[in-house]
Short mmCIF file of C-alpha atoms in Angstrom, two decimals:
data_model
loop_
_atom_site.label_atom_id
_atom_site.label_comp_id
_atom_site.label_asym_id
_atom_site.label_seq_id
_atom_site.Cartn_x
_atom_site.Cartn_y
_atom_site.Cartn_z
CA VAL A 30 18.76 12.02 -8.72
CA THR A 31 17.81 15.27 -10.17
CA MET A 32 15.22 17.79 -9.19
CA LEU A 33 12.43 18.20 -11.69
CA LYS A 34 9.11 20.04 -11.44
CA LEU A 35 5.95 18.63 -12.96
CA PHE A 36 3.00 21.03 -12.58
CA GLY A 37 4.90 22.59 -9.70
CA ILE A 38 5.97 19.27 -8.16
CA VAL A 39 9.58 18.57 -7.25
CA PHE A 40 10.70 14.98 -7.06
CA PHE A 41 13.79 12.83 -7.11
CA CYS A 42 14.28 10.19 -9.78
CA GLY A 43 16.56 7.20 -10.06
CA LEU A 44 17.97 5.23 -12.97
CA LEU A 45 15.57 2.96 -14.84
CA SER A 46 16.43 0.30 -17.36
CA PRO A 47 15.44 1.38 -20.89
CA SER A 48 13.17 -1.66 -21.33
CA GLN A 49 11.95 -1.95 -17.74
CA GLU A 50 8.17 -2.06 -17.28
CA VAL A 51 6.84 -0.03 -14.39
CA LEU A 52 3.66 -0.21 -12.37
CA SER A 53 3.45 3.35 -11.08
CA GLY A 54 2.30 6.64 -12.55
CA LEU A 55 5.81 8.01 -12.89
CA SER A 56 9.34 6.67 -13.27
CA CYS A 57 12.56 8.18 -14.47
CA ALA A 58 15.99 7.08 -15.66
CA VAL A 59 19.05 8.92 -14.42
CA SER A 60 22.57 8.18 -15.55
CA PRO A 61 25.35 7.28 -13.07
CA GLU A 62 26.99 10.59 -13.94
CA ALA A 63 23.87 12.44 -12.80
CA MET A 64 23.87 10.36 -9.60
CA LYS A 65 27.50 11.28 -9.05
CA LYS A 66 26.75 14.98 -9.52
CA VAL A 67 23.86 15.01 -7.05
CA LEU A 68 25.78 13.11 -4.37
CA SER A 69 28.88 15.27 -4.89
CA ASP A 70 26.76 18.39 -4.46
CA ALA A 71 25.03 17.02 -1.35
CA MET A 72 28.10 15.58 0.38
CA LEU A 73 31.15 17.50 -0.82
CA ARG A 74 30.29 20.87 -2.31
CA SER A 75 27.85 21.60 0.51
CA GLY A 76 30.63 21.02 3.03
CA LEU A 77 28.57 18.35 4.84
CA LEU A 78 31.35 15.74 4.90
CA GLN A 79 33.97 18.32 5.85
CA ARG A 80 31.93 19.60 8.80
CA HIS A 81 31.43 16.13 10.25
CA MET A 82 35.08 15.18 9.75
CA GLN A 83 36.17 18.30 11.63
CA SER A 84 35.01 16.64 14.85
CA LEU A 85 37.36 13.67 14.45
CA MET A 86 39.29 12.83 17.62
CA ILE A 87 42.52 11.15 16.49
CA PRO A 88 44.27 9.17 19.25
CA ASN A 89 47.71 10.26 20.39
CA ILE A 90 50.74 8.57 18.85
CA MET A 91 53.28 7.27 21.34
CA SER A 92 56.65 5.63 20.66
CA GLU A 93 59.08 4.49 23.33
CA GLY A 94 62.02 4.91 21.05
CA GLY A 95 65.02 2.60 20.89
CA LEU A 96 68.77 2.53 21.27
CA LEU A 97 69.26 5.07 18.50
CA ASN A 98 65.91 6.93 18.61
CA SER A 99 64.45 9.29 21.17
CA PRO A 100 60.92 8.67 22.55
CA THR A 101 58.28 10.31 20.35
CA SER A 102 54.76 11.47 21.17
CA ILE A 103 52.31 13.23 18.87
CA THR A 104 49.31 14.73 20.68
CA GLY A 105 46.34 16.97 19.87
CA LEU A 106 46.01 15.70 16.30
CA ARG A 107 43.09 17.32 14.53
CA LEU A 108 41.81 17.60 10.98
CA VAL A 109 42.65 21.03 9.60
CA LYS A 110 41.35 20.66 6.06
CA THR A 111 40.06 18.16 3.53
CA ARG A 112 41.81 18.86 0.25
CA HIS A 113 40.58 18.05 -3.25
CA PRO A 114 37.77 15.65 -2.31
CA THR A 115 36.27 13.70 -5.23
CA LEU A 116 33.41 11.22 -5.41
CA SER A 117 32.72 8.37 -7.81
CA VAL A 118 29.68 6.09 -8.09
CA ALA A 119 29.28 2.52 -9.33
CA LEU A 120 26.04 0.52 -9.50
CA LEU A 121 25.97 -2.94 -7.89
CA SER A 122 23.34 -5.46 -8.99
CA GLY A 123 21.10 -6.52 -6.11
CA ILE A 124 22.87 -4.20 -3.67
CA GLY A 125 22.66 -0.58 -4.65
CA LEU A 126 25.47 1.93 -4.97
CA GLN A 127 29.18 1.78 -4.37
CA VAL A 128 30.46 5.21 -3.42
CA THR A 129 34.17 6.05 -3.30
CA ILE A 130 35.47 9.29 -1.81
CA ALA A 131 39.11 10.22 -2.31
CA ALA A 132 40.77 13.16 -0.57
CA LYS A 133 43.90 14.48 1.06
CA LEU A 134 43.55 14.96 4.81
CA GLU A 135 45.61 17.71 6.39
CA LEU A 136 46.27 16.95 10.08
CA SER A 137 48.06 19.10 12.63
CA GLY A 138 49.22 18.49 16.18
CA ASN A 139 52.08 18.75 18.69
CA CYS A 140 55.17 16.56 18.42
CA LEU A 141 57.58 15.84 21.26
CA ILE A 142 60.85 14.13 20.28
CA GLY A 143 62.97 13.64 23.35
CA LEU A 144 62.97 17.06 24.94
CA LEU A 145 62.21 18.96 21.69
CA SER A 146 58.60 20.07 21.23
CA GLU A 147 57.29 21.52 17.99
CA LEU A 148 54.30 21.56 15.62
CA ILE A 149 53.78 18.71 13.17
CA ASP A 150 51.77 18.74 9.95
CA ILE A 151 50.66 15.49 8.32
CA LEU A 152 49.21 15.19 4.82
CA VAL A 153 47.74 11.76 4.03
CA ASP A 154 45.94 10.44 0.94
CA VAL A 155 42.82 8.49 1.83
CA SER A 156 40.22 6.57 -0.18
CA ILE A 157 36.92 5.51 1.44
CA THR A 158 34.77 2.98 -0.42
CA ALA A 159 31.38 1.84 0.87
CA ASN A 160 28.39 -0.10 -0.46
CA ILE A 161 25.04 1.62 0.08
CA LYS A 162 21.71 -0.17 -0.14
CA CYS A 163 18.09 0.64 0.66
CA THR A 164 16.00 -1.65 2.87
CA ASN A 165 12.81 -1.70 4.93
CA PHE A 166 10.48 0.15 2.58
CA GLU A 167 7.39 1.45 4.38
CA SER A 168 4.96 4.24 3.56
CA GLY A 169 7.19 5.87 0.97
CA THR A 170 10.40 5.76 3.03
CA VAL A 171 13.41 3.46 3.02
CA GLN A 172 16.25 2.84 5.41
CA VAL A 173 19.75 3.40 4.02
CA VAL A 174 22.46 1.00 5.16
CA VAL A 175 26.22 1.49 4.64
CA GLU A 176 28.04 -1.83 4.31
CA ASP A 177 31.57 -3.05 3.65
CA CYS A 178 33.25 0.28 4.30
CA LEU A 179 36.91 0.11 3.30
CA CYS A 180 39.42 2.86 4.06
CA ILE A 181 42.79 2.75 2.28
CA LEU A 182 45.67 5.13 3.06
CA GLY A 183 48.12 6.22 0.41
CA ALA A 184 51.09 8.52 0.57
CA VAL A 185 51.88 10.24 3.88
CA LYS A 186 53.88 13.47 4.06
CA ILE A 187 55.10 14.80 7.41
CA ARG A 188 56.55 18.23 8.07
CA LEU A 189 58.22 19.50 11.25
CA LEU A 190 59.12 23.14 11.76
CA SER A 191 62.72 22.17 12.52
CA GLY A 192 62.86 20.00 9.44
CA LEU A 193 64.35 17.16 11.49
CA LEU A 194 62.39 14.11 10.39
CA SER A 195 63.58 10.57 10.85
CA VAL A 196 62.42 7.52 8.94
CA SER A 197 61.17 6.01 12.19
CA ILE A 198 58.68 8.85 12.75
CA ASN A 199 57.26 8.41 9.26
CA ASP A 200 56.79 4.66 9.85
CA ILE A 201 55.20 5.24 13.28
CA VAL A 202 52.69 7.77 11.89
CA LEU A 203 51.76 5.58 8.91
CA ARG A 204 51.17 2.49 11.09
CA HIS A 205 49.11 4.47 13.60
CA LEU A 206 46.91 6.18 11.01
CA THR A 207 46.40 2.92 9.13
CA ALA A 208 45.14 1.33 12.33
CA THR A 209 42.93 4.20 13.54
CA LEU A 210 41.56 6.24 10.59
CA PRO A 211 39.25 3.55 9.09
CA GLY A 212 37.45 3.22 12.42
CA LEU A 213 36.97 7.00 12.48
CA LEU A 214 36.13 7.80 8.85
CA CYS A 215 33.63 4.99 8.13
CA PRO A 216 31.21 6.05 10.93
CA VAL A 217 31.41 9.64 9.66
CA LEU A 218 30.54 8.48 6.14
CA ASN A 219 27.61 6.52 7.55
CA ILE A 220 26.24 9.64 9.27
CA VAL A 221 26.66 11.79 6.16
CA VAL A 222 24.97 9.21 3.88
CA ASN A 223 21.96 9.01 6.19
CA LEU A 224 21.65 12.81 6.32
CA VAL A 225 21.79 12.97 2.52
CA ASN A 226 19.16 10.23 2.34
CA ILE A 227 16.83 12.31 4.53
CA GLN A 228 17.36 15.33 2.28
CA LEU A 229 16.64 13.39 -0.91
CA LEU A 230 13.68 11.45 0.48
CA ALA A 231 12.07 14.79 1.31
CA THR A 232 11.80 15.35 -2.45
CA LEU A 233 10.11 11.96 -2.84
CA ASN A 234 7.26 12.61 -0.42
CA LEU A 235 5.69 15.88 -1.40
CA VAL A 236 2.21 17.38 -1.57
CA THR A 237 1.95 20.29 -3.96
CA PRO A 238 -1.01 22.37 -5.15
CA VAL A 239 -2.24 22.35 -8.73
CA GLY A 240 -3.46 25.91 -8.95
CA THR A 241 -6.48 26.26 -6.69
CA VAL A 242 -8.31 23.13 -7.88
CA GLY A 243 -6.47 20.38 -6.05
CA THR A 244 -3.18 18.75 -5.10
CA VAL A 245 -0.86 15.98 -6.17
CA HIS A 246 0.91 13.82 -3.59
CA TYR A 247 4.11 12.22 -4.83
CA GLN A 248 5.55 9.30 -2.87
CA LEU A 249 8.12 6.58 -3.38
CA ALA A 250 6.17 3.55 -4.60
CA SER A 251 8.60 0.76 -3.69
CA THR A 252 12.13 -0.05 -2.60
CA PRO A 253 14.67 1.17 -5.19
CA LEU A 254 15.88 -1.69 -7.38
CA ALA A 255 19.52 -1.90 -8.41
CA SER A 256 21.14 -3.73 -11.31
CA SER A 257 24.55 -3.40 -12.86
CA LEU A 258 23.12 -0.79 -15.24
CA TYR A 259 20.51 1.17 -13.34
CA LEU A 260 19.00 2.16 -10.02
CA ARG A 261 15.23 2.38 -10.41
CA LEU A 262 12.82 4.55 -8.45
CA ASP A 263 9.08 4.39 -9.10
CA LEU A 264 6.74 7.07 -7.82
CA ASP A 265 3.05 7.05 -6.99
CA GLY A 266 1.10 10.21 -7.75
CA THR A 267 -2.20 10.65 -5.92
CA VAL A 268 -4.36 13.35 -7.52
CA LYS A 269 -6.90 14.99 -5.21
CA GLN A 270 -9.57 17.57 -5.84
CA VAL A 271 -10.24 20.39 -3.40
CA GLY A 272 -12.21 18.73 -0.63
CA GLY A 273 -10.17 15.55 -0.66
CA ASP A 274 -11.82 13.46 -3.39
CA ILE A 275 -9.21 11.33 -5.16
CA ILE A 276 -9.26 11.18 -8.96
CA PRO A 277 -8.45 7.52 -9.72
CA HIS A 278 -6.08 6.53 -12.48
CA ASP A 279 -4.96 3.16 -13.74
CA SER A 280 -1.19 2.64 -13.60
CA SER A 281 -0.76 -0.25 -15.98
CA PRO A 282 2.78 -1.04 -17.19
CA CYS A 283 4.60 1.28 -19.58
CA ALA A 284 8.14 1.32 -20.94
CA LEU A 285 10.73 4.07 -20.91
CA PRO A 286 12.77 4.99 -23.98
CA PRO A 287 16.51 4.18 -23.97
CA LEU A 288 18.70 6.30 -21.74
CA LEU A 289 21.54 6.38 -24.33
CA ASP A 290 23.78 9.37 -23.59
CA LYS A 291 21.12 11.38 -21.77
CA MET A 292 21.41 12.40 -18.13
CA LEU A 293 17.71 11.90 -17.46
CA VAL A 294 14.80 10.07 -19.06
CA MET A 295 11.36 10.34 -17.46
CA GLY A 296 8.22 8.34 -18.06
CA VAL A 297 4.78 9.71 -17.22
CA HIS A 298 1.85 7.35 -17.66
CA GLN A 299 -1.01 8.45 -19.90
CA ASN A 300 -3.59 7.64 -17.21
CA PHE A 301 -1.76 9.78 -14.69
CA LEU A 302 -1.79 12.67 -17.16
CA ASN A 303 -5.53 12.08 -17.60
CA ALA A 304 -6.06 12.55 -13.86
CA ILE A 305 -3.92 15.70 -13.86
CA VAL A 306 -5.64 17.21 -16.93
CA SER A 307 -9.13 16.44 -15.57
CA LEU A 308 -8.10 18.37 -12.46
CA MET A 309 -6.66 21.30 -14.38
CA VAL A 310 -9.26 21.62 -17.15
CA GLN A 311 -12.37 22.61 -15.23
CA MET A 312 -13.69 25.38 -17.47
CA PRO A 313 -16.93 27.03 -16.34
CA PRO A 314 -19.64 27.51 -18.99
CA GLN A 315 -18.73 30.24 -21.46
CA THR A 316 -21.44 32.43 -23.11
CA PHE A 317 -20.87 34.56 -26.21
CA SER A 318 -23.35 37.02 -27.70
CA CYS A 319 -23.34 38.39 -31.24
CA THR A 320 -25.71 40.59 -33.26
CA PRO A 321 -26.88 39.65 -36.77
CA ALA A 322 -24.41 42.16 -38.19
CA GLU A 323 -21.54 40.31 -36.50
CA PHE A 324 -22.88 37.10 -37.99
CA SER A 325 -22.72 38.46 -41.58
CA SER A 326 -19.48 36.60 -42.37
CA ALA A 327 -21.33 33.35 -41.71
CA SER A 328 -24.56 34.14 -43.55
CA HIS A 329 -25.37 30.54 -44.38
CA LEU A 330 -25.10 29.53 -40.72
CA GLN A 331 -27.16 32.59 -39.73
CA GLU A 332 -29.87 31.76 -42.22
CA ALA A 333 -29.97 28.13 -41.12
CA ILE A 334 -30.28 29.05 -37.46
CA MET A 335 -32.81 31.85 -38.02
CA ALA A 336 -34.91 29.43 -40.08
CA LEU A 337 -35.46 27.51 -36.85
CA VAL A 338 -37.10 30.53 -35.21
CA PRO A 339 -40.90 30.29 -35.06
CA ALA A 340 -42.56 32.68 -37.53
CA GLY A 341 -44.86 34.16 -34.92
CA CYS A 342 -42.13 35.11 -32.48
CA SER A 343 -41.80 38.87 -32.87
CA ALA A 344 -39.23 39.06 -30.05
CA CYS A 345 -36.94 36.67 -31.90
CA HIS A 346 -36.26 38.82 -34.97
CA GLY A 347 -34.68 42.15 -35.63
CA THR A 348 -31.92 43.15 -33.23
CA SER A 349 -32.37 40.31 -30.76
CA PRO A 350 -28.86 38.82 -30.41
CA LEU A 351 -27.99 35.19 -30.83
CA SER A 352 -25.99 33.66 -27.99
CA LEU A 353 -23.68 30.69 -27.90
CA LYS A 354 -23.00 28.78 -24.69
CA LEU A 355 -20.15 26.27 -24.41
CA MET A 356 -20.08 23.71 -21.59
CA LEU A 357 -17.73 20.82 -20.85
CA SER A 358 -19.43 17.42 -20.74
CA GLY A 359 -17.43 14.82 -18.84
CA ASN A 360 -13.69 14.65 -18.22
CA PRO A 361 -11.08 15.45 -20.86
CA LEU A 362 -9.16 12.51 -22.34
CA PHE A 363 -5.39 12.70 -22.79
CA LEU A 364 -4.14 10.44 -25.59
CA LEU A 365 -0.52 9.56 -26.33
CA GLU A 366 0.55 8.14 -29.68
CA GLU A 367 3.88 7.79 -31.43
CA ASN A 368 5.27 11.34 -31.70
CA LYS A 369 1.81 12.76 -31.06
CA ALA A 370 -0.31 13.88 -28.10
CA THR A 371 -3.91 15.11 -28.09
CA ILE A 372 -6.62 16.04 -25.64
CA GLU A 373 -10.25 15.26 -26.45
CA LEU A 374 -12.94 17.44 -24.89
CA SER A 375 -16.62 16.59 -24.98
CA VAL A 376 -18.46 19.90 -25.36
CA LEU A 377 -22.12 20.93 -25.34
CA ILE A 378 -22.88 23.86 -27.67
CA GLN A 379 -26.16 25.69 -27.02
CA VAL A 380 -27.51 28.31 -29.44
CA PHE A 381 -30.30 30.49 -27.99
CA ILE A 382 -31.96 33.90 -28.16
CA LYS A 383 -32.24 36.09 -25.10
CA ARG A 384 -35.80 37.33 -24.64
CA LEU A 385 -36.64 40.29 -22.49
CA ASP A 386 -40.20 39.20 -21.74
CA GLY A 387 -39.61 35.59 -20.85
CA PRO A 388 -37.22 32.65 -20.73
CA ASN A 389 -34.52 32.31 -23.34
CA LEU A 390 -35.49 30.57 -26.57
CA ASN A 391 -33.28 27.54 -27.25
CA LEU A 392 -32.68 27.03 -30.97
CA LEU A 393 -30.03 24.32 -31.10
CA LEU A 394 -28.13 22.00 -28.76
CA LEU A 395 -25.12 20.12 -30.12
CA LYS A 396 -22.73 17.68 -28.51
CA ALA A 397 -19.29 17.78 -30.11
CA ASN A 398 -15.88 16.27 -29.51
CA VAL A 399 -13.18 18.91 -29.73
CA VAL A 400 -9.68 17.59 -30.42
CA LEU A 401 -6.79 19.72 -29.19
CA ASN A 402 -3.25 19.12 -30.39
CA VAL A 403 -0.75 19.08 -27.50
CA ARG A 404 2.77 20.40 -27.86
CA LEU A 405 4.96 19.12 -25.02
CA SER A 406 7.98 21.07 -23.82
CA VAL A 407 10.02 21.69 -20.69
CA ALA A 408 10.52 25.28 -19.55
CA GLY A 409 11.88 26.42 -16.23
CA GLY A 410 11.95 22.83 -14.98
CA ARG A 411 8.24 22.39 -15.67
CA LEU A 412 6.41 20.18 -18.13
CA MET A 413 4.41 22.52 -20.35
CA LEU A 414 1.33 21.58 -22.41
CA GLY A 415 0.69 23.91 -25.37
CA LEU A 416 -2.82 23.38 -26.77
CA SER A 417 -4.18 24.24 -30.23
CA LEU A 418 -7.30 23.28 -32.15
CA GLY A 419 -6.93 20.16 -34.27
#
């Protein structure tokens, strides 16, 4: 329920139980308050609900009157404004979400009482409550269903320009709106919820580049699961190299830390990070040259290496520079421990002398495991890996 970028990837996360085991590469826990904020932004602050309610066609109100009352008709009723809309969210075990929208609806129309015609303004408090659940998961998408929509009307205020308002008109308007508004507002809520679902699902099915070396495809892994405490969304992350080859990763179960008072808790599986890092860390061989003078601070190493040079090799002594060549050997390994993260690189180190009159002279070839300490941070909505030599 929040937008977050991981290596340039935007995705939508739902609430996950603190002790829930997951079977996908990524999962996240979002508090009900965060869910409320996202839905309020998408439905209310964007004006989406207001725009769809503007098209409401409210039936005319007709009263035949009685012995003491003149016939009354109210026609052309339309929604002028939705005042002070608010949204609240509750989580329902085995169902999904319960969303309640409260607002004041300002209606306007023409009122004819007997032979007197004038404008009428109606202000009515309304509360719409609906249960929302996800069904029919297929290929990363789900169908959203709005069930048990309940519309309750509160206080009704009516104003006529003449100020002549009888109790009978107030009763007629309240009875009519109570009978007609639920059948008008619930279908509108259903349309708006489905539009919001399309918007949010677009953030759950996304292919994004990782530099120029490949892509990651995020997709909803299963139907969201609701309990009384959380709404869980698991995501699959398919890592592909340029050319389409998939880098496999094992998504065995992992557990998220407690949500506590946080708005968002995310879990990224170590094996998924391994696939990402192996895609990102593709360093070409690096060659460094240095003269004997530059090697003076490491005289013991220089002497040891130069002792390997054949005595009869005149081209190997004097000013001939030593060269170091570093090459990655195999894929990097990302390791997560308690309060610690490291990356292990298997490196080949070649020491050789460049010869002008023939092939290079190899002096030494070492295979070493380089351990890099990883400092994790979030900056600009992105997960950052800061590396340093261990």
